[in-house]
Amino acid sequence: MKKLFLLLIYFFVFAYVATAQNALPNTDIFICDVSLKNGKYSFTSLKNITNREGYDNQPSFIDNNTIIYTSIREDKQADIYKYDLKTGKITQVTKTPEDEYSPTLMPDGKHISTVRVEADSTQCLWKFPLANPNDFSLILPDVKGVGYHCWMKENELGLFILGEPYTFQLAAVNPKVNNEYNVNIIDSFIGRSIQKVNYNTIAYTSKHNPNSWCIIALSYAFATSSDNYWGKAGFGRKYPSDVYILPEGSEDFIYGHDKAYWVNNGNKLLRFDPIKDKDWKAVFDFKGTPAENFYRIAFSPDGKKLALVSYVGKKP
């Protein structure tokens, strides 16, 4: 009886672990060249840079020739890798017992920040020096449940925080006072996209209306006096926000170097210029290409390269 009990425990634990591992989608990362001529965009030289079974996702450019991304390999660990567009070389950046996701270049250009999933499933924000990734450290020690993030300035960032409901929060760090920080809840029922628009405007996906998701572009100001930069006054104030309705079924938008919003919709890539356009415009259809089923996108800083995340099966 005891052996049967132990076998049942083993079976259920194994089934749980297998289910958790299979929960992540089978994804690849493609890159292509981007050009604009006579007002028309072209996307050419499409290339699969990961080209394997498993999870390769969350691409982010750290310069015009280097992509960092999350990859889960044979060891079942989520680590950060980088891809050199000039040489095609892939290099592992992080190698830890924990899982790292959402790699992002920090404003100092010397570190990347990642969402790190601890052994107890706690999700916090960590930073890794590009020159020595083994010298990593925690950024916001008391902020748990970080899902995604976006840097605004060297000491200011937006956070997607897990919970019921998901919340959008802004954090300010005071480097003059032992890196103490203040975190403010700004909104709830948000999506996973957060993008910097300019030095004091940040955009995120709002899901308050489940039938009509939208982009909210929020302009804000933190209090700047030495007494309340991070303290009680903290957040300062919000300004009126701009709201842009997303195409049905779209969530993962980016803000490009051309000062326009970009999003996928089905097999198509759509663009919206808030100054010139009244609605989203389809600029390219990837149907019939190896990357026709895609959702996440990322531009290089100069806008001449586009990374796309393709998926197999149901859209993540």
PDB file of C-alpha atoms in Angstrom:
ATOM      1  CA  MET A   1       0.000   0.000   0.000  1.00  0.00           C
ATOM      2  CA  LYS A   2       2.835   2.376   0.872  1.00  0.00           C
ATOM      3  CA  LYS A   3       4.531   1.661  -2.463  1.00  0.00           C
ATOM      4  CA  LEU A   4       1.290   2.333  -4.316  1.00  0.00           C
ATOM      5  CA  PHE A   5       0.884   5.623  -2.448  1.00  0.00           C
ATOM      6  CA  LEU A   6       4.430   6.692  -3.364  1.00  0.00           C
ATOM      7  CA  LEU A   7       3.873   5.726  -6.988  1.00  0.00           C
ATOM      8  CA  LEU A   8       0.715   7.830  -7.100  1.00  0.00           C
ATOM      9  CA  ILE A   9       2.562  10.812  -5.646  1.00  0.00           C
ATOM     10  CA  TYR A  10       5.344  10.387  -8.212  1.00  0.00           C
ATOM     11  CA  PHE A  11       2.818  10.165 -11.025  1.00  0.00           C
ATOM     12  CA  PHE A  12       0.985  13.353 -10.058  1.00  0.00           C
ATOM     13  CA  VAL A  13       4.214  15.300  -9.490  1.00  0.00           C
ATOM     14  CA  PHE A  14       5.556  14.165 -12.851  1.00  0.00           C
ATOM     15  CA  ALA A  15       2.291  15.061 -14.573  1.00  0.00           C
ATOM     16  CA  TYR A  16       2.310  18.528 -12.967  1.00  0.00           C
ATOM     17  CA  VAL A  17       5.908  19.228 -14.013  1.00  0.00           C
ATOM     18  CA  ALA A  18       5.281  17.974 -17.540  1.00  0.00           C
ATOM     19  CA  THR A  19       2.177  20.157 -17.828  1.00  0.00           C
ATOM     20  CA  ALA A  20       4.074  23.226 -16.587  1.00  0.00           C
ATOM     21  CA  GLN A  21       6.876  22.647 -19.083  1.00  0.00           C
ATOM     22  CA  ASN A  22       4.455  22.105 -21.951  1.00  0.00           C
ATOM     23  CA  ALA A  23       2.568  25.287 -21.091  1.00  0.00           C
ATOM     24  CA  LEU A  24       5.135  27.401 -22.922  1.00  0.00           C
ATOM     25  CA  PRO A  25       4.527  27.679 -26.673  1.00  0.00           C
ATOM     26  CA  ASN A  26       6.799  26.374 -29.426  1.00  0.00           C
ATOM     27  CA  THR A  27       8.208  29.619 -30.827  1.00  0.00           C
ATOM     28  CA  ASP A  28      10.993  30.871 -33.105  1.00  0.00           C
ATOM     29  CA  ILE A  29      12.515  34.272 -33.770  1.00  0.00           C
ATOM     30  CA  PHE A  30      12.759  35.644 -37.305  1.00  0.00           C
ATOM     31  CA  ILE A  31      14.502  38.785 -38.487  1.00  0.00           C
ATOM     32  CA  CYS A  32      14.045  40.745 -41.696  1.00  0.00           C
ATOM     33  CA  ASP A  33      15.270  43.917 -43.350  1.00  0.00           C
ATOM     34  CA  VAL A  34      13.002  46.968 -43.293  1.00  0.00           C
ATOM     35  CA  SER A  35      12.980  49.691 -45.926  1.00  0.00           C
ATOM     36  CA  LEU A  36      10.719  52.612 -46.768  1.00  0.00           C
ATOM     37  CA  LYS A  37      10.400  53.977 -50.295  1.00  0.00           C
ATOM     38  CA  ASN A  38       7.768  56.393 -51.593  1.00  0.00           C
ATOM     39  CA  GLY A  39       5.743  55.912 -48.445  1.00  0.00           C
ATOM     40  CA  LYS A  40       5.641  52.111 -48.770  1.00  0.00           C
ATOM     41  CA  TYR A  41       7.331  49.706 -46.365  1.00  0.00           C
ATOM     42  CA  SER A  42       9.111  46.568 -47.520  1.00  0.00           C
ATOM     43  CA  PHE A  43      10.157  43.627 -45.336  1.00  0.00           C
ATOM     44  CA  THR A  44      12.719  41.397 -47.017  1.00  0.00           C
ATOM     45  CA  SER A  45      15.414  38.769 -46.349  1.00  0.00           C
ATOM     46  CA  LEU A  46      13.326  36.944 -43.753  1.00  0.00           C
ATOM     47  CA  LYS A  47      15.512  34.603 -41.693  1.00  0.00           C
ATOM     48  CA  ASN A  48      14.854  32.199 -38.821  1.00  0.00           C
ATOM     49  CA  ILE A  49      17.679  32.842 -36.326  1.00  0.00           C
ATOM     50  CA  THR A  50      16.682  30.171 -33.777  1.00  0.00           C
ATOM     51  CA  ASN A  51      15.203  27.421 -35.961  1.00  0.00           C
ATOM     52  CA  ARG A  52      14.659  24.665 -33.414  1.00  0.00           C
ATOM     53  CA  GLU A  53      11.900  23.023 -31.404  1.00  0.00           C
ATOM     54  CA  GLY A  54      11.138  24.740 -28.123  1.00  0.00           C
ATOM     55  CA  TYR A  55      10.806  28.206 -26.641  1.00  0.00           C
ATOM     56  CA  ASP A  56      12.794  31.073 -28.186  1.00  0.00           C
ATOM     57  CA  ASN A  57      10.991  34.299 -27.436  1.00  0.00           C
ATOM     58  CA  GLN A  58      10.954  37.882 -26.142  1.00  0.00           C
ATOM     59  CA  PRO A  59      13.532  39.390 -28.537  1.00  0.00           C
ATOM     60  CA  SER A  60      14.965  42.808 -27.759  1.00  0.00           C
ATOM     61  CA  PHE A  61      17.664  44.760 -29.589  1.00  0.00           C
ATOM     62  CA  ILE A  62      20.554  46.093 -27.516  1.00  0.00           C
ATOM     63  CA  ASP A  63      22.019  47.765 -30.621  1.00  0.00           C
ATOM     64  CA  ASN A  64      21.453  47.623 -34.371  1.00  0.00           C
ATOM     65  CA  ASN A  65      23.342  44.340 -34.714  1.00  0.00           C
ATOM     66  CA  THR A  66      22.576  42.404 -31.527  1.00  0.00           C
ATOM     67  CA  ILE A  67      19.400  40.742 -30.261  1.00  0.00           C
ATOM     68  CA  ILE A  68      18.931  39.349 -26.762  1.00  0.00           C
ATOM     69  CA  TYR A  69      16.162  36.859 -26.075  1.00  0.00           C
ATOM     70  CA  THR A  70      14.924  34.112 -23.750  1.00  0.00           C
ATOM     71  CA  SER A  71      15.595  30.500 -24.719  1.00  0.00           C
ATOM     72  CA  ILE A  72      14.677  27.238 -22.988  1.00  0.00           C
ATOM     73  CA  ARG A  73      16.975  24.395 -23.977  1.00  0.00           C
ATOM     74  CA  GLU A  74      17.596  20.761 -23.046  1.00  0.00           C
ATOM     75  CA  ASP A  75      18.222  21.610 -19.392  1.00  0.00           C
ATOM     76  CA  LYS A  76      14.684  23.091 -19.188  1.00  0.00           C
ATOM     77  CA  GLN A  77      16.137  26.363 -17.873  1.00  0.00           C
ATOM     78  CA  ALA A  78      15.060  29.730 -19.250  1.00  0.00           C
ATOM     79  CA  ASP A  79      18.257  31.677 -19.869  1.00  0.00           C
ATOM     80  CA  ILE A  80      19.171  34.778 -21.844  1.00  0.00           C
ATOM     81  CA  TYR A  81      21.028  34.405 -25.141  1.00  0.00           C
ATOM     82  CA  LYS A  82      22.274  36.939 -27.650  1.00  0.00           C
ATOM     83  CA  TYR A  83      22.454  36.752 -31.424  1.00  0.00           C
ATOM     84  CA  ASP A  84      24.970  38.678 -33.534  1.00  0.00           C
ATOM     85  CA  LEU A  85      23.292  39.738 -36.779  1.00  0.00           C
ATOM     86  CA  LYS A  86      26.627  40.232 -38.540  1.00  0.00           C
ATOM     87  CA  THR A  87      28.169  36.850 -37.769  1.00  0.00           C
ATOM     88  CA  GLY A  88      25.146  34.708 -36.916  1.00  0.00           C
ATOM     89  CA  LYS A  89      26.837  33.690 -33.661  1.00  0.00           C
ATOM     90  CA  ILE A  90      24.649  32.754 -30.677  1.00  0.00           C
ATOM     91  CA  THR A  91      26.099  33.284 -27.189  1.00  0.00           C
ATOM     92  CA  GLN A  92      24.613  32.350 -23.833  1.00  0.00           C
ATOM     93  CA  VAL A  93      24.452  35.379 -21.513  1.00  0.00           C
ATOM     94  CA  THR A  94      22.953  34.015 -18.277  1.00  0.00           C
ATOM     95  CA  LYS A  95      23.408  30.563 -16.783  1.00  0.00           C
ATOM     96  CA  THR A  96      21.676  30.323 -13.423  1.00  0.00           C
ATOM     97  CA  PRO A  97      19.539  27.780 -11.549  1.00  0.00           C
ATOM     98  CA  GLU A  98      16.652  30.244 -11.860  1.00  0.00           C
ATOM     99  CA  ASP A  99      14.722  31.254 -14.994  1.00  0.00           C
ATOM    100  CA  GLU A 100      15.212  34.620 -16.712  1.00  0.00           C
ATOM    101  CA  TYR A 101      12.664  36.256 -19.004  1.00  0.00           C
ATOM    102  CA  SER A 102      11.994  39.620 -20.688  1.00  0.00           C
ATOM    103  CA  PRO A 103      15.609  40.741 -21.241  1.00  0.00           C
ATOM    104  CA  THR A 104      15.847  44.507 -21.666  1.00  0.00           C
ATOM    105  CA  LEU A 105      18.782  46.858 -22.156  1.00  0.00           C
ATOM    106  CA  MET A 106      18.986  49.300 -19.261  1.00  0.00           C
ATOM    107  CA  PRO A 107      19.423  53.041 -19.923  1.00  0.00           C
ATOM    108  CA  ASP A 108      23.108  52.962 -18.924  1.00  0.00           C
ATOM    109  CA  GLY A 109      23.816  50.660 -21.884  1.00  0.00           C
ATOM    110  CA  LYS A 110      25.980  48.453 -19.657  1.00  0.00           C
ATOM    111  CA  HIS A 111      23.382  46.197 -18.037  1.00  0.00           C
ATOM    112  CA  ILE A 112      20.365  44.168 -19.022  1.00  0.00           C
ATOM    113  CA  SER A 113      17.398  43.740 -16.705  1.00  0.00           C
ATOM    114  CA  THR A 114      15.379  40.534 -16.607  1.00  0.00           C
ATOM    115  CA  VAL A 115      12.385  39.093 -14.832  1.00  0.00           C
ATOM    116  CA  ARG A 116      13.823  36.269 -12.767  1.00  0.00           C
ATOM    117  CA  VAL A 117      11.650  33.392 -11.560  1.00  0.00           C
ATOM    118  CA  GLU A 118      12.971  32.030  -8.271  1.00  0.00           C
ATOM    119  CA  ALA A 119      12.698  28.432  -7.032  1.00  0.00           C
ATOM    120  CA  ASP A 120       9.574  29.377  -5.044  1.00  0.00           C
ATOM    121  CA  SER A 121       8.031  30.957  -8.200  1.00  0.00           C
ATOM    122  CA  THR A 122       8.603  34.518  -6.944  1.00  0.00           C
ATOM    123  CA  GLN A 123       9.166  36.883  -9.889  1.00  0.00           C
ATOM    124  CA  CYS A 124      11.487  39.837  -9.292  1.00  0.00           C
ATOM    125  CA  LEU A 125      13.537  42.224 -11.398  1.00  0.00           C
ATOM    126  CA  TRP A 126      17.302  41.644 -11.601  1.00  0.00           C
ATOM    127  CA  LYS A 127      20.148  43.261 -13.506  1.00  0.00           C
ATOM    128  CA  PHE A 128      23.125  41.619 -15.194  1.00  0.00           C
ATOM    129  CA  PRO A 129      26.249  43.493 -16.374  1.00  0.00           C
ATOM    130  CA  LEU A 130      26.880  42.699 -20.035  1.00  0.00           C
ATOM    131  CA  ALA A 131      30.623  42.599 -19.335  1.00  0.00           C
ATOM    132  CA  ASN A 132      30.232  40.140 -16.433  1.00  0.00           C
ATOM    133  CA  PRO A 133      26.780  38.493 -16.293  1.00  0.00           C
ATOM    134  CA  ASN A 134      27.756  36.503 -13.191  1.00  0.00           C
ATOM    135  CA  ASP A 135      27.774  39.708 -11.124  1.00  0.00           C
ATOM    136  CA  PHE A 136      23.977  40.062 -11.034  1.00  0.00           C
ATOM    137  CA  SER A 137      21.903  41.903  -8.430  1.00  0.00           C
ATOM    138  CA  LEU A 138      18.309  42.614  -7.408  1.00  0.00           C
ATOM    139  CA  ILE A 139      16.808  45.939  -8.523  1.00  0.00           C
ATOM    140  CA  LEU A 140      13.552  46.305  -6.549  1.00  0.00           C
ATOM    141  CA  PRO A 141      13.875  43.875  -3.606  1.00  0.00           C
ATOM    142  CA  ASP A 142      10.335  44.186  -2.255  1.00  0.00           C
ATOM    143  CA  VAL A 143       8.485  44.232  -5.570  1.00  0.00           C
ATOM    144  CA  LYS A 144       7.178  40.734  -6.330  1.00  0.00           C
ATOM    145  CA  GLY A 145       5.175  39.375  -9.226  1.00  0.00           C
ATOM    146  CA  VAL A 146       6.947  41.332 -11.964  1.00  0.00           C
ATOM    147  CA  GLY A 147       5.774  40.079 -15.350  1.00  0.00           C
ATOM    148  CA  TYR A 148       7.103  42.708 -17.769  1.00  0.00           C
ATOM    149  CA  HIS A 149       8.889  46.027 -17.492  1.00  0.00           C
ATOM    150  CA  CYS A 150      10.003  49.070 -19.467  1.00  0.00           C
ATOM    151  CA  TRP A 151      12.704  51.610 -18.607  1.00  0.00           C
ATOM    152  CA  MET A 152      11.860  55.283 -19.007  1.00  0.00           C
ATOM    153  CA  LYS A 153      14.958  56.919 -17.543  1.00  0.00           C
ATOM    154  CA  GLU A 154      17.938  55.585 -15.634  1.00  0.00           C
ATOM    155  CA  ASN A 155      15.934  55.582 -12.393  1.00  0.00           C
ATOM    156  CA  GLU A 156      12.337  55.296 -13.611  1.00  0.00           C
ATOM    157  CA  LEU A 157      10.467  52.349 -15.059  1.00  0.00           C
ATOM    158  CA  GLY A 158       7.028  50.920 -15.721  1.00  0.00           C
ATOM    159  CA  LEU A 159       5.995  47.514 -14.374  1.00  0.00           C
ATOM    160  CA  PHE A 160       3.387  44.893 -15.218  1.00  0.00           C
ATOM    161  CA  ILE A 161       2.625  43.236 -11.865  1.00  0.00           C
ATOM    162  CA  LEU A 162       0.868  39.887 -11.603  1.00  0.00           C
ATOM    163  CA  GLY A 163      -2.196  39.586  -9.392  1.00  0.00           C
ATOM    164  CA  GLU A 164      -5.973  39.767  -9.439  1.00  0.00           C
ATOM    165  CA  PRO A 165      -6.195  41.923 -11.423  1.00  0.00           C
ATOM    166  CA  TYR A 166      -2.896  42.630 -13.173  1.00  0.00           C
ATOM    167  CA  THR A 167      -1.701  46.157 -12.406  1.00  0.00           C
ATOM    168  CA  PHE A 168       0.421  48.772 -14.126  1.00  0.00           C
ATOM    169  CA  GLN A 169       2.847  50.424 -11.731  1.00  0.00           C
ATOM    170  CA  LEU A 170       5.502  53.121 -11.992  1.00  0.00           C
ATOM    171  CA  ALA A 171       8.685  52.966  -9.938  1.00  0.00           C
ATOM    172  CA  ALA A 172      11.238  55.657  -9.128  1.00  0.00           C
ATOM    173  CA  VAL A 173      14.632  54.871  -7.592  1.00  0.00           C
ATOM    174  CA  ASN A 174      16.624  57.483  -5.681  1.00  0.00           C
ATOM    175  CA  PRO A 175      20.332  56.712  -6.224  1.00  0.00           C
ATOM    176  CA  LYS A 176      21.270  59.450  -3.734  1.00  0.00           C
ATOM    177  CA  VAL A 177      19.573  57.680  -0.825  1.00  0.00           C
ATOM    178  CA  ASN A 178      20.835  54.078  -0.889  1.00  0.00           C
ATOM    179  CA  ASN A 179      18.783  53.305  -3.994  1.00  0.00           C
ATOM    180  CA  GLU A 180      15.552  53.540  -2.027  1.00  0.00           C
ATOM    181  CA  TYR A 181      12.516  53.518  -4.256  1.00  0.00           C
ATOM    182  CA  ASN A 182       8.837  54.305  -4.497  1.00  0.00           C
ATOM    183  CA  VAL A 183       6.294  52.268  -6.451  1.00  0.00           C
ATOM    184  CA  ASN A 184       2.852  53.574  -7.411  1.00  0.00           C
ATOM    185  CA  ILE A 185      -0.142  51.673  -8.786  1.00  0.00           C
ATOM    186  CA  ILE A 186      -1.398  53.561 -11.829  1.00  0.00           C
ATOM    187  CA  ASP A 187      -3.950  51.258 -13.462  1.00  0.00           C
ATOM    188  CA  SER A 188      -5.347  47.724 -13.435  1.00  0.00           C
ATOM    189  CA  PHE A 189      -6.641  45.167 -15.943  1.00  0.00           C
ATOM    190  CA  ILE A 190      -3.686  45.742 -18.235  1.00  0.00           C
ATOM    191  CA  GLY A 191      -2.030  43.717 -20.992  1.00  0.00           C
ATOM    192  CA  ARG A 192       1.569  42.605 -21.332  1.00  0.00           C
ATOM    193  CA  SER A 193       2.879  45.407 -23.571  1.00  0.00           C
ATOM    194  CA  ILE A 194       4.600  48.459 -22.060  1.00  0.00           C
ATOM    195  CA  GLN A 195       6.511  50.893 -24.283  1.00  0.00           C
ATOM    196  CA  LYS A 196       8.439  54.121 -23.832  1.00  0.00           C
ATOM    197  CA  VAL A 197       7.081  56.894 -26.059  1.00  0.00           C
ATOM    198  CA  ASN A 198       9.280  59.777 -24.902  1.00  0.00           C
ATOM    199  CA  TYR A 199      11.044  60.952 -21.755  1.00  0.00           C
ATOM    200  CA  ASN A 200       7.816  61.276 -19.739  1.00  0.00           C
ATOM    201  CA  THR A 201       5.194  59.345 -21.730  1.00  0.00           C
ATOM    202  CA  ILE A 202       4.713  55.602 -21.357  1.00  0.00           C
ATOM    203  CA  ALA A 203       2.182  53.475 -23.259  1.00  0.00           C
ATOM    204  CA  TYR A 204       0.546  50.241 -22.154  1.00  0.00           C
ATOM    205  CA  THR A 205      -2.295  47.912 -23.119  1.00  0.00           C
ATOM    206  CA  SER A 206      -5.556  48.442 -21.242  1.00  0.00           C
ATOM    207  CA  LYS A 207      -8.137  45.648 -20.950  1.00  0.00           C
ATOM    208  CA  HIS A 208     -10.729  47.449 -18.846  1.00  0.00           C
ATOM    209  CA  ASN A 209     -13.228  46.827 -21.631  1.00  0.00           C
ATOM    210  CA  PRO A 210     -12.884  43.105 -22.438  1.00  0.00           C
ATOM    211  CA  ASN A 211     -14.505  43.671 -25.827  1.00  0.00           C
ATOM    212  CA  SER A 212     -12.275  46.559 -26.870  1.00  0.00           C
ATOM    213  CA  TRP A 213      -8.644  46.629 -25.787  1.00  0.00           C
ATOM    214  CA  CYS A 214      -6.750  49.861 -26.224  1.00  0.00           C
ATOM    215  CA  ILE A 215      -3.390  51.579 -25.884  1.00  0.00           C
ATOM    216  CA  ILE A 216      -3.149  54.223 -23.184  1.00  0.00           C
ATOM    217  CA  ALA A 217      -0.298  56.701 -23.616  1.00  0.00           C
ATOM    218  CA  LEU A 218       0.231  58.194 -20.171  1.00  0.00           C
ATOM    219  CA  SER A 219       2.267  61.337 -19.542  1.00  0.00           C
ATOM    220  CA  TYR A 220       3.468  61.701 -15.972  1.00  0.00           C
ATOM    221  CA  ALA A 221       5.890  63.500 -13.678  1.00  0.00           C
ATOM    222  CA  PHE A 222       7.577  62.290 -10.518  1.00  0.00           C
ATOM    223  CA  ALA A 223       8.126  64.795  -7.721  1.00  0.00           C
ATOM    224  CA  THR A 224      11.676  66.030  -8.121  1.00  0.00           C
ATOM    225  CA  SER A 225      12.641  67.743  -4.869  1.00  0.00           C
ATOM    226  CA  SER A 226      15.277  65.975  -2.781  1.00  0.00           C
ATOM    227  CA  ASP A 227      12.746  65.413   0.006  1.00  0.00           C
ATOM    228  CA  ASN A 228      10.031  63.678  -1.953  1.00  0.00           C
ATOM    229  CA  TYR A 229      11.607  62.216  -5.092  1.00  0.00           C
ATOM    230  CA  TRP A 230      10.990  58.740  -3.735  1.00  0.00           C
ATOM    231  CA  GLY A 231       9.086  59.416  -0.530  1.00  0.00           C
ATOM    232  CA  LYS A 232       5.507  60.288   0.322  1.00  0.00           C
ATOM    233  CA  ALA A 233       4.929  62.597  -2.630  1.00  0.00           C
ATOM    234  CA  GLY A 234       6.578  60.031  -4.881  1.00  0.00           C
ATOM    235  CA  PHE A 235       4.611  59.848  -8.087  1.00  0.00           C
ATOM    236  CA  GLY A 236       3.892  63.544  -8.503  1.00  0.00           C
ATOM    237  CA  ARG A 237       1.056  63.815 -11.005  1.00  0.00           C
ATOM    238  CA  LYS A 238      -0.506  62.412 -14.154  1.00  0.00           C
ATOM    239  CA  TYR A 239      -1.495  64.382 -17.214  1.00  0.00           C
ATOM    240  CA  PRO A 240      -4.379  63.637 -19.599  1.00  0.00           C
ATOM    241  CA  SER A 241      -3.783  60.378 -21.464  1.00  0.00           C
ATOM    242  CA  ASP A 242      -4.192  59.555 -25.135  1.00  0.00           C
ATOM    243  CA  VAL A 243      -6.245  56.448 -25.907  1.00  0.00           C
ATOM    244  CA  TYR A 244      -6.011  54.404 -29.123  1.00  0.00           C
ATOM    245  CA  ILE A 245      -8.293  51.432 -29.792  1.00  0.00           C
ATOM    246  CA  LEU A 246      -6.389  48.280 -30.749  1.00  0.00           C
ATOM    247  CA  PRO A 247      -7.481  46.064 -33.645  1.00  0.00           C
ATOM    248  CA  GLU A 248      -9.585  43.140 -32.446  1.00  0.00           C
ATOM    249  CA  GLY A 249      -7.385  40.262 -31.294  1.00  0.00           C
ATOM    250  CA  SER A 250      -4.214  42.366 -31.028  1.00  0.00           C
ATOM    251  CA  GLU A 251      -2.277  42.998 -27.828  1.00  0.00           C
ATOM    252  CA  ASP A 252       1.504  43.048 -28.394  1.00  0.00           C
ATOM    253  CA  PHE A 253       2.212  46.531 -29.725  1.00  0.00           C
ATOM    254  CA  ILE A 254       5.484  48.425 -29.946  1.00  0.00           C
ATOM    255  CA  TYR A 255       6.338  52.093 -30.390  1.00  0.00           C
ATOM    256  CA  GLY A 256       8.772  52.560 -33.272  1.00  0.00           C
ATOM    257  CA  HIS A 257      11.590  54.972 -33.998  1.00  0.00           C
ATOM    258  CA  ASP A 258       9.207  56.556 -36.554  1.00  0.00           C
ATOM    259  CA  LYS A 259       6.961  57.708 -33.669  1.00  0.00           C
ATOM    260  CA  ALA A 260       4.199  55.309 -34.687  1.00  0.00           C
ATOM    261  CA  TYR A 261       2.599  52.298 -33.026  1.00  0.00           C
ATOM    262  CA  TRP A 262       2.996  48.865 -34.616  1.00  0.00           C
ATOM    263  CA  VAL A 263       1.039  45.690 -33.927  1.00  0.00           C
ATOM    264  CA  ASN A 264       0.339  42.314 -35.489  1.00  0.00           C
ATOM    265  CA  ASN A 265      -3.170  41.334 -36.504  1.00  0.00           C
ATOM    266  CA  GLY A 266      -3.502  37.829 -37.865  1.00  0.00           C
ATOM    267  CA  ASN A 267      -0.775  37.480 -40.492  1.00  0.00           C
ATOM    268  CA  LYS A 268      -0.548  41.230 -41.019  1.00  0.00           C
ATOM    269  CA  LEU A 269       1.647  43.961 -39.600  1.00  0.00           C
ATOM    270  CA  LEU A 270      -0.294  47.151 -38.860  1.00  0.00           C
ATOM    271  CA  ARG A 271       0.903  50.693 -38.205  1.00  0.00           C
ATOM    272  CA  PHE A 272      -0.764  53.701 -36.582  1.00  0.00           C
ATOM    273  CA  ASP A 273       0.664  57.223 -36.581  1.00  0.00           C
ATOM    274  CA  PRO A 274      -1.247  59.151 -33.888  1.00  0.00           C
ATOM    275  CA  ILE A 275      -0.485  62.457 -35.613  1.00  0.00           C
ATOM    276  CA  LYS A 276      -1.505  61.527 -39.165  1.00  0.00           C
ATOM    277  CA  ASP A 277      -3.784  58.497 -39.011  1.00  0.00           C
ATOM    278  CA  LYS A 278      -7.387  58.037 -37.949  1.00  0.00           C
ATOM    279  CA  ASP A 279      -7.162  54.245 -37.940  1.00  0.00           C
ATOM    280  CA  TRP A 280      -4.665  51.394 -38.185  1.00  0.00           C
ATOM    281  CA  LYS A 281      -3.180  50.702 -41.616  1.00  0.00           C
ATOM    282  CA  ALA A 282      -1.957  47.331 -42.864  1.00  0.00           C
ATOM    283  CA  VAL A 283       1.603  47.731 -44.143  1.00  0.00           C
ATOM    284  CA  PHE A 284       2.597  44.108 -44.831  1.00  0.00           C
ATOM    285  CA  ASP A 285       1.092  40.623 -44.979  1.00  0.00           C
ATOM    286  CA  PHE A 286       3.359  37.757 -43.912  1.00  0.00           C
ATOM    287  CA  LYS A 287       0.898  35.080 -45.048  1.00  0.00           C
ATOM    288  CA  GLY A 288       2.670  32.421 -47.082  1.00  0.00           C
ATOM    289  CA  THR A 289       6.012  33.066 -45.386  1.00  0.00           C
ATOM    290  CA  PRO A 290       7.613  30.888 -42.661  1.00  0.00           C
ATOM    291  CA  ALA A 291       6.718  33.616 -40.141  1.00  0.00           C
ATOM    292  CA  GLU A 292       3.055  33.976 -41.110  1.00  0.00           C
ATOM    293  CA  ASN A 293       1.870  33.088 -37.603  1.00  0.00           C
ATOM    294  CA  PHE A 294       3.567  35.719 -35.462  1.00  0.00           C
ATOM    295  CA  TYR A 295       2.678  37.946 -32.543  1.00  0.00           C
ATOM    296  CA  ARG A 296       5.584  39.696 -30.765  1.00  0.00           C
ATOM    297  CA  ILE A 297       7.704  42.173 -32.708  1.00  0.00           C
ATOM    298  CA  ALA A 298      10.743  44.373 -32.036  1.00  0.00           C
ATOM    299  CA  PHE A 299      12.553  46.979 -34.131  1.00  0.00           C
ATOM    300  CA  SER A 300      16.263  47.712 -34.099  1.00  0.00           C
ATOM    301  CA  PRO A 301      17.100  51.229 -32.828  1.00  0.00           C
ATOM    302  CA  ASP A 302      17.567  52.522 -36.387  1.00  0.00           C
ATOM    303  CA  GLY A 303      14.375  50.837 -37.600  1.00  0.00           C
ATOM    304  CA  LYS A 304      16.171  48.876 -40.333  1.00  0.00           C
ATOM    305  CA  LYS A 305      15.661  45.426 -38.786  1.00  0.00           C
ATOM    306  CA  LEU A 306      12.512  43.783 -37.472  1.00  0.00           C
ATOM    307  CA  ALA A 307      12.356  40.747 -35.187  1.00  0.00           C
ATOM    308  CA  LEU A 308       9.185  38.644 -35.168  1.00  0.00           C
ATOM    309  CA  VAL A 309       8.198  35.778 -32.883  1.00  0.00           C
ATOM    310  CA  SER A 310       6.419  32.984 -34.745  1.00  0.00           C
ATOM    311  CA  TYR A 311       4.392  30.289 -33.038  1.00  0.00           C
ATOM    312  CA  VAL A 312       2.985  26.823 -33.700  1.00  0.00           C
ATOM    313  CA  GLY A 313      -0.636  26.080 -32.900  1.00  0.00           C
ATOM    314  CA  LYS A 314      -2.771  28.481 -30.886  1.00  0.00           C
ATOM    315  CA  LYS A 315      -1.606  32.081 -30.552  1.00  0.00           C
ATOM    316  CA  PRO A 316       0.003  32.598 -27.107  1.00  0.00           C
TER     317      PRO A 316
END
